[in-house]
Short mmCIF file of C-alpha atoms and ligand atoms in Angstrom, two decimals:
data_model
loop_
_atom_site.label_atom_id
_atom_site.label_comp_id
_atom_site.label_asym_id
_atom_site.label_seq_id
_atom_site.Cartn_x
_atom_site.Cartn_y
_atom_site.Cartn_z
CA MET A 297 14.73 9.86 101.42
CA ILE A 298 17.37 7.11 101.37
CA ARG A 299 15.90 4.04 103.00
CA LYS A 300 17.82 1.09 101.54
CA ALA A 301 21.35 -0.09 102.09
CA VAL A 302 23.35 -2.88 100.52
CA LEU A 303 25.90 -4.77 102.66
CA PRO A 304 28.17 -6.93 100.54
CA VAL A 305 29.15 -9.74 102.93
CA ALA A 306 30.09 -12.52 100.52
CA GLY A 307 33.87 -12.29 101.08
CA LEU A 308 35.89 -15.21 102.40
CA GLY A 309 37.77 -13.39 105.13
CA THR A 310 41.10 -14.91 104.19
CA ARG A 311 43.07 -12.30 106.15
CA MET A 312 41.50 -13.64 109.35
CA LEU A 313 42.00 -17.37 108.79
CA PRO A 314 41.75 -19.74 110.57
CA ALA A 315 39.18 -17.79 112.65
CA THR A 316 36.97 -17.47 109.59
CA LYS A 317 37.12 -21.09 108.49
CA ALA A 318 33.69 -22.00 109.84
CA ILE A 319 32.21 -18.63 110.78
CA PRO A 320 31.74 -15.54 108.62
CA LYS A 321 34.29 -12.80 109.29
CA GLU A 322 31.37 -10.41 109.85
CA MET A 323 30.33 -12.50 112.86
CA LEU A 324 33.65 -12.11 114.67
CA CYS A 325 33.01 -10.40 117.95
CA LEU A 326 34.12 -6.87 118.91
CA ILE A 327 33.59 -6.65 122.71
CA ASN A 328 30.17 -8.35 122.81
CA LYS A 329 28.67 -7.73 119.38
CA PRO A 330 29.56 -9.13 115.98
CA VAL A 331 31.25 -6.68 113.62
CA VAL A 332 28.21 -6.68 111.33
CA GLN A 333 26.01 -5.36 114.12
CA TYR A 334 28.10 -2.20 114.43
CA ILE A 335 27.65 -1.66 110.70
CA VAL A 336 23.92 -2.33 110.72
CA GLU A 337 23.50 -0.04 113.76
CA GLU A 338 25.29 2.72 111.85
CA ALA A 339 22.97 2.22 108.86
CA VAL A 340 19.85 2.26 111.03
CA ALA A 341 21.07 5.38 112.87
CA ALA A 342 21.40 7.00 109.43
CA GLY A 343 17.73 6.33 108.68
CA ILE A 344 18.07 3.06 106.75
CA ARG A 345 15.06 0.74 107.06
CA ASP A 346 15.82 -1.94 104.44
CA ILE A 347 19.04 -3.91 104.69
CA ILE A 348 20.01 -6.04 101.71
CA PHE A 349 22.82 -8.49 102.40
CA VAL A 350 24.77 -9.85 99.45
CA VAL A 351 25.80 -13.24 100.79
CA SER A 352 27.63 -16.37 99.74
CA ARG A 353 27.40 -19.91 101.06
CA GLY A 354 27.86 -20.24 104.81
CA LYS A 355 26.67 -16.74 105.71
CA GLU A 356 23.25 -17.75 107.05
CA SER A 357 24.20 -16.79 110.61
CA LEU A 358 24.27 -13.13 109.55
CA LEU A 359 20.58 -13.25 108.77
CA ASP A 360 19.78 -15.30 111.86
CA HIS A 361 21.51 -12.72 114.02
CA PHE A 362 18.99 -10.03 113.04
CA ASP A 363 15.96 -12.34 113.00
CA LEU A 364 13.57 -13.15 115.84
CA ASP A 365 14.51 -16.04 118.12
CA PRO A 366 11.29 -16.90 120.00
CA GLU A 367 12.81 -19.85 121.87
CA LEU A 368 15.73 -17.84 123.21
CA GLU A 369 13.42 -14.97 124.14
CA ALA A 370 11.00 -17.31 125.97
CA GLU A 371 13.88 -18.85 127.88
CA LEU A 372 15.36 -15.50 128.92
CA GLU A 373 11.88 -14.31 129.92
CA ALA A 374 11.22 -17.44 132.01
CA LYS A 375 14.55 -16.97 133.79
CA GLY A 376 13.84 -13.29 134.44
CA LYS A 377 16.93 -12.14 132.53
CA GLU A 378 15.40 -8.84 131.56
CA ASP A 379 18.57 -7.05 130.45
CA LEU A 380 19.65 -9.83 128.15
CA LEU A 381 16.13 -10.19 126.81
CA ALA A 382 16.02 -6.48 125.97
CA GLU A 383 19.38 -6.76 124.20
CA VAL A 384 18.30 -9.81 122.19
CA ARG A 385 15.01 -8.14 121.22
CA ARG A 386 16.80 -4.97 120.20
CA THR A 387 19.05 -6.98 117.88
CA SER A 388 16.16 -8.81 116.26
CA THR A 389 14.08 -5.68 115.72
CA LEU A 390 16.92 -3.41 114.60
CA VAL A 391 16.26 -3.98 110.91
CA GLU A 392 12.74 -3.36 109.69
CA ASN A 393 13.13 -5.18 106.36
CA LEU A 394 15.87 -7.72 106.01
CA SER A 395 16.64 -9.47 102.75
CA ALA A 396 19.48 -11.34 101.14
CA VAL A 397 20.65 -12.12 97.67
CA ARG A 398 23.28 -14.68 96.76
CA GLN A 399 26.48 -13.94 94.94
CA LYS A 400 27.33 -17.38 93.68
CA LYS A 401 30.89 -16.62 92.58
CA PRO A 402 33.42 -14.16 94.06
CA LEU A 403 33.42 -11.87 91.03
CA GLY A 404 34.16 -8.68 92.90
CA LEU A 405 32.58 -5.83 94.84
CA GLY A 406 31.02 -4.31 91.72
CA HIS A 407 29.39 -7.62 90.84
CA ALA A 408 28.13 -8.05 94.42
CA ILE A 409 26.37 -4.68 94.31
CA LEU A 410 24.88 -5.47 90.92
CA MET A 411 23.33 -8.61 92.44
CA ALA A 412 21.28 -6.32 94.71
CA ALA A 413 19.87 -4.24 91.82
CA PRO A 414 16.43 -5.97 91.68
CA LEU A 415 15.95 -5.44 95.41
CA VAL A 416 17.12 -1.83 95.35
CA GLY A 417 14.99 -0.79 92.37
CA ASN A 418 15.04 2.72 91.01
CA GLU A 419 16.11 4.75 94.03
CA PRO A 420 19.29 6.01 95.68
CA PHE A 421 20.81 3.65 98.23
CA GLY A 422 23.68 3.27 100.66
CA VAL A 423 26.52 0.74 100.55
CA LEU A 424 28.42 -0.28 103.68
CA LEU A 425 31.41 -2.60 103.51
CA GLY A 426 31.60 -5.17 106.26
CA ASP A 427 35.24 -4.68 107.30
CA ASP A 428 35.08 -0.97 108.02
CA VAL A 429 33.80 -0.02 111.44
CA VAL A 430 33.59 3.75 111.85
CA ASP A 431 33.44 5.25 115.30
CA GLY A 432 32.26 8.83 115.49
CA GLU A 433 29.56 11.20 116.66
CA GLU A 434 27.49 11.17 113.48
CA PRO A 435 27.08 7.89 111.58
CA ALA A 436 29.41 7.90 108.57
CA LEU A 437 26.59 6.86 106.23
CA GLY A 438 24.41 9.65 107.62
CA GLN A 439 27.12 12.19 106.71
CA LEU A 440 27.06 10.91 103.12
CA ILE A 441 23.27 10.84 102.92
CA ARG A 442 23.02 14.49 103.91
CA VAL A 443 25.32 15.53 101.09
CA ALA A 444 23.77 13.12 98.54
CA GLU A 445 20.29 14.50 99.25
CA GLU A 446 21.49 18.06 99.05
CA LEU A 447 23.41 17.64 95.78
CA ARG A 448 21.20 14.90 94.25
CA ALA A 449 24.38 12.99 93.37
CA SER A 450 26.37 9.95 94.42
CA VAL A 451 28.83 10.50 97.28
CA ILE A 452 31.73 8.32 98.43
CA ALA A 453 33.43 8.40 101.83
CA VAL A 454 37.17 9.12 101.89
CA GLU A 455 39.92 9.68 104.42
CA ARG A 456 43.51 10.84 104.13
CA MET A 457 45.99 7.98 104.21
CA PRO A 458 49.77 7.88 104.47
CA ARG A 459 51.46 7.19 101.13
CA GLU A 460 52.74 3.78 102.23
CA GLU A 461 49.20 2.53 102.86
CA ILE A 462 47.44 4.01 99.86
CA HIS A 463 48.00 0.94 97.63
CA ARG A 464 45.38 -0.96 99.64
CA TYR A 465 42.50 1.35 98.68
CA GLY A 466 40.56 3.04 95.94
CA VAL A 467 41.98 6.56 95.59
CA ILE A 468 40.25 9.67 94.28
CA SER A 469 41.29 13.07 93.10
CA GLY A 470 39.09 16.06 92.48
CA ALA A 471 38.36 19.71 92.98
CA GLU A 472 37.47 20.73 96.53
CA VAL A 473 34.02 22.35 96.31
CA ARG A 474 33.86 23.14 100.00
CA GLU A 475 35.79 22.02 103.05
CA GLY A 476 36.22 18.25 102.93
CA LEU A 477 33.99 17.79 99.85
CA TYR A 478 35.43 17.07 96.41
CA ARG A 479 33.90 16.64 92.98
CA ILE A 480 35.67 13.51 91.78
CA GLU A 481 37.77 13.83 88.63
CA GLU A 482 39.63 10.56 88.82
CA VAL A 483 39.36 7.36 90.79
CA VAL A 484 41.76 4.41 90.70
CA GLU A 485 41.64 1.09 92.50
CA LYS A 486 44.72 0.17 94.55
CA PRO A 487 47.31 2.32 92.70
CA ARG A 488 51.04 2.00 93.20
CA PRO A 489 52.18 4.76 95.59
CA GLU A 490 53.86 6.74 92.79
CA GLU A 491 50.69 6.56 90.68
CA ALA A 492 48.18 7.54 93.37
CA PRO A 493 46.38 10.73 92.29
CA SER A 494 46.15 11.98 95.91
CA ASP A 495 46.18 10.74 99.50
CA LEU A 496 42.36 10.52 99.66
CA ALA A 497 41.52 6.84 100.11
CA ILE A 498 38.02 5.42 99.79
CA LEU A 499 36.57 3.92 102.95
CA GLY A 500 33.70 1.49 102.75
CA ARG A 501 30.69 3.81 102.72
CA TYR A 502 28.90 5.02 99.59
CA VAL A 503 25.60 6.53 98.48
CA PHE A 504 24.70 5.80 94.87
CA PHE A 505 21.97 6.90 92.56
CA PRO A 506 20.58 3.99 90.52
CA GLU A 507 22.52 4.90 87.34
CA ILE A 508 25.46 3.04 88.93
CA PHE A 509 23.77 -0.25 87.96
CA ALA A 510 23.95 0.50 84.22
CA TYR A 511 27.66 1.19 84.64
CA LEU A 512 28.27 -1.95 86.68
CA GLU A 513 26.54 -3.98 83.97
CA LYS A 514 29.00 -2.83 81.34
CA THR A 515 32.12 -2.86 83.53
CA PRO A 516 34.56 -5.55 82.35
CA PRO A 517 36.59 -7.52 84.92
CA GLY A 518 39.52 -5.38 86.11
CA ALA A 519 42.19 -5.87 88.79
CA GLY A 520 42.28 -9.50 89.95
CA GLY A 521 39.72 -10.54 87.31
CA GLU A 522 36.99 -8.96 89.45
CA ILE A 523 34.32 -6.44 88.50
CA GLN A 524 35.53 -3.39 90.39
CA LEU A 525 33.10 -0.84 91.78
CA THR A 526 35.81 1.76 91.32
CA ASP A 527 35.93 1.11 87.55
CA ALA A 528 32.17 1.68 87.26
CA VAL A 529 32.47 4.94 89.22
CA SER A 530 35.35 5.97 87.00
CA ALA A 531 33.24 5.41 83.85
CA MET A 532 30.38 7.39 85.38
CA VAL A 533 32.70 10.31 86.09
CA ARG A 534 34.12 10.16 82.54
CA ASP A 535 30.58 10.44 81.18
CA GLY A 536 30.10 13.65 83.13
CA HIS A 537 27.93 12.38 86.00
CA PRO A 538 28.74 14.31 89.15
CA VAL A 539 30.16 12.04 91.86
CA TYR A 540 31.45 13.54 95.10
CA ALA A 541 33.88 12.40 97.78
CA LEU A 542 33.37 13.45 101.39
CA GLU A 543 36.02 13.32 104.10
CA ILE A 544 34.31 11.50 106.91
CA LYS A 545 34.40 12.72 110.49
CA GLY A 546 35.16 9.74 112.71
CA THR A 547 37.76 7.03 113.16
CA ARG A 548 37.75 4.08 110.83
CA TYR A 549 39.01 0.62 111.77
CA ASP A 550 39.67 -2.08 109.20
CA THR A 551 38.49 -5.11 111.16
CA GLY A 552 39.31 -7.46 108.27
CA ASN A 553 42.88 -7.99 109.51
CA PRO A 554 44.26 -8.81 112.97
CA GLU A 555 45.94 -5.45 113.57
CA GLY A 556 42.84 -3.41 112.72
CA PHE A 557 40.66 -5.80 114.67
CA ILE A 558 42.76 -5.39 117.82
CA LYS A 559 42.82 -1.60 117.45
CA ALA A 560 39.02 -1.54 117.12
CA THR A 561 38.62 -3.80 120.15
CA LEU A 562 40.91 -1.67 122.29
CA ALA A 563 39.43 1.66 121.18
CA LEU A 564 35.87 0.50 121.81
CA ALA A 565 36.78 -1.10 125.13
CA LEU A 566 38.58 2.05 126.34
CA LYS A 567 35.50 4.13 125.45
CA ASP A 568 33.10 1.80 127.25
CA PRO A 569 32.05 3.24 130.64
CA GLN A 570 32.18 -0.15 132.41
CA LEU A 571 35.15 -1.76 130.69
CA GLY A 572 37.20 1.38 130.02
CA PRO A 573 38.79 1.93 133.44
CA LYS A 574 39.61 -1.77 133.90
CA VAL A 575 41.16 -2.15 130.45
CA ARG A 576 43.14 1.06 130.93
CA GLN A 577 44.51 -0.23 134.24
CA PHE A 578 45.38 -3.57 132.67
CA LEU A 579 47.20 -1.91 129.79
CA ARG A 580 49.15 0.41 132.10
CA ALA A 581 50.54 -2.63 133.87
CA TRP A 582 51.85 -3.93 130.53
CA LEU A 583 53.30 -0.72 129.13
C1 G1P B 678 37.34 -2.13 98.76
C2 G1P B 678 37.27 -1.14 97.59
C3 G1P B 678 38.30 -0.02 97.78
C4 G1P B 678 38.10 0.64 99.12
C5 G1P B 678 38.11 -0.41 100.27
C6 G1P B 678 37.72 0.24 101.57
O1 G1P B 678 38.58 -2.82 98.71
O2 G1P B 678 37.48 -1.85 96.38
O3 G1P B 678 38.16 0.93 96.74
O4 G1P B 678 39.11 1.60 99.34
O5 G1P B 678 37.20 -1.47 100.01
O6 G1P B 678 37.84 -0.66 102.64
P1 G1P B 678 38.85 -4.19 99.54
O7 G1P B 678 39.17 -3.77 100.94
O8 G1P B 678 37.60 -4.99 99.45
O9 G1P B 678 40.02 -4.82 98.85
#
């Protein structure tokens, strides 16, 4: 059973400045919930009970968001605001076990995950990256967990990307073992379009078995002087460990940049039973 998930949320959010000057990018609001809540809800829906945030300075509000707020609850109760009270309580009880570890220096995604090793211990775990919101019927992490439990191996989420966008992602290649599932043969971080081994780009969901930590420990700084998760996975694959890539069913939005953020906002608003018709009408008037 996979019960723990690591959420690396130490990044600066430079692509969203100045919005992210004084608030964490993960706390930016999509409709009426911060981005991080969508990600935590996905993890919980996939059976995760322990959330481990890898934070940096100034990210305390992320923890507060999922913690109890007795004063606010008492006030909402006294005012008879039952709906809001229920929503606030749901948020603060969503995560059974909440913990955080500090990444003191921005040394990369691989380094961030390594910081969580003592809290993860010797068991498989999920990783969810804070920019990627995935909208779909089955939680993206849940899709990975099913395959990881079946194959007893690490599994990484991928999606097909147009060539001109591939340079922004980790890219895998491998043999298709069944529809949409590949045994990874090669993985490269942010390749030039002509060097990309395929059009299968990594999206921010992973399930790892604990051997990843040994590889992260010996991974030297790579692209941008950072310890890259992709390099550790690549070394694991070279040593013959089976690592799989699964094409995820669902739509992924990169909320870490304005364009992706707007797309996510619009898509979620259009799907919302209350907001949908009004937003659609508003947009029609503009188009
Ligand atoms: C990270 C990973 C990359 C992956 C991407 C998904 O990159 O290093 O392999 O494709 O997340 O969002 P970042 O977006 O942090 O540069």
